[in-house]
C-alpha angles and dihedrals in degrees: 000000000000122000113269094244092054088079092060142136095046124197105235126187134180106217118204091326086284107089142014118222122202126195117192131191134243110042110274133207133213091265088060093060093090091056093046091047090052090050094051097043092046088055090056095052117212111033131156119213119234106175145310127232115203123198135171095280102357139071126190116198113196117200142157121243120174089352092301125110117237133179125221110202127200122185111184102194094055095033088235126158125174144155128221137168112256091236128035091237092063101064093105095094096048092092091056091045090050092053091052093049093048091049094049104033108029 
């Protein structure tokens, strides 16, 4: 498993104030998702885990940040990683989350 810092810098984008996309190098596999999750959640500071949903090539990590539930998605086949609020009404903090991630991971 590669060192955590080997995935940095990440390309991070805030899309329409509704989602944050993250692109890591080098290519990562499903077994690397735990390391990438740790890297992202550590950048956000205090988070509380809710649950994880594991599929064939996708993992969805649900967590609380600032009392709002967010979902961190990983899709292995497309090398996609993105963050969204669990409900559409909770997108307000995404800009703040984006700034933290850019500061810590870019």
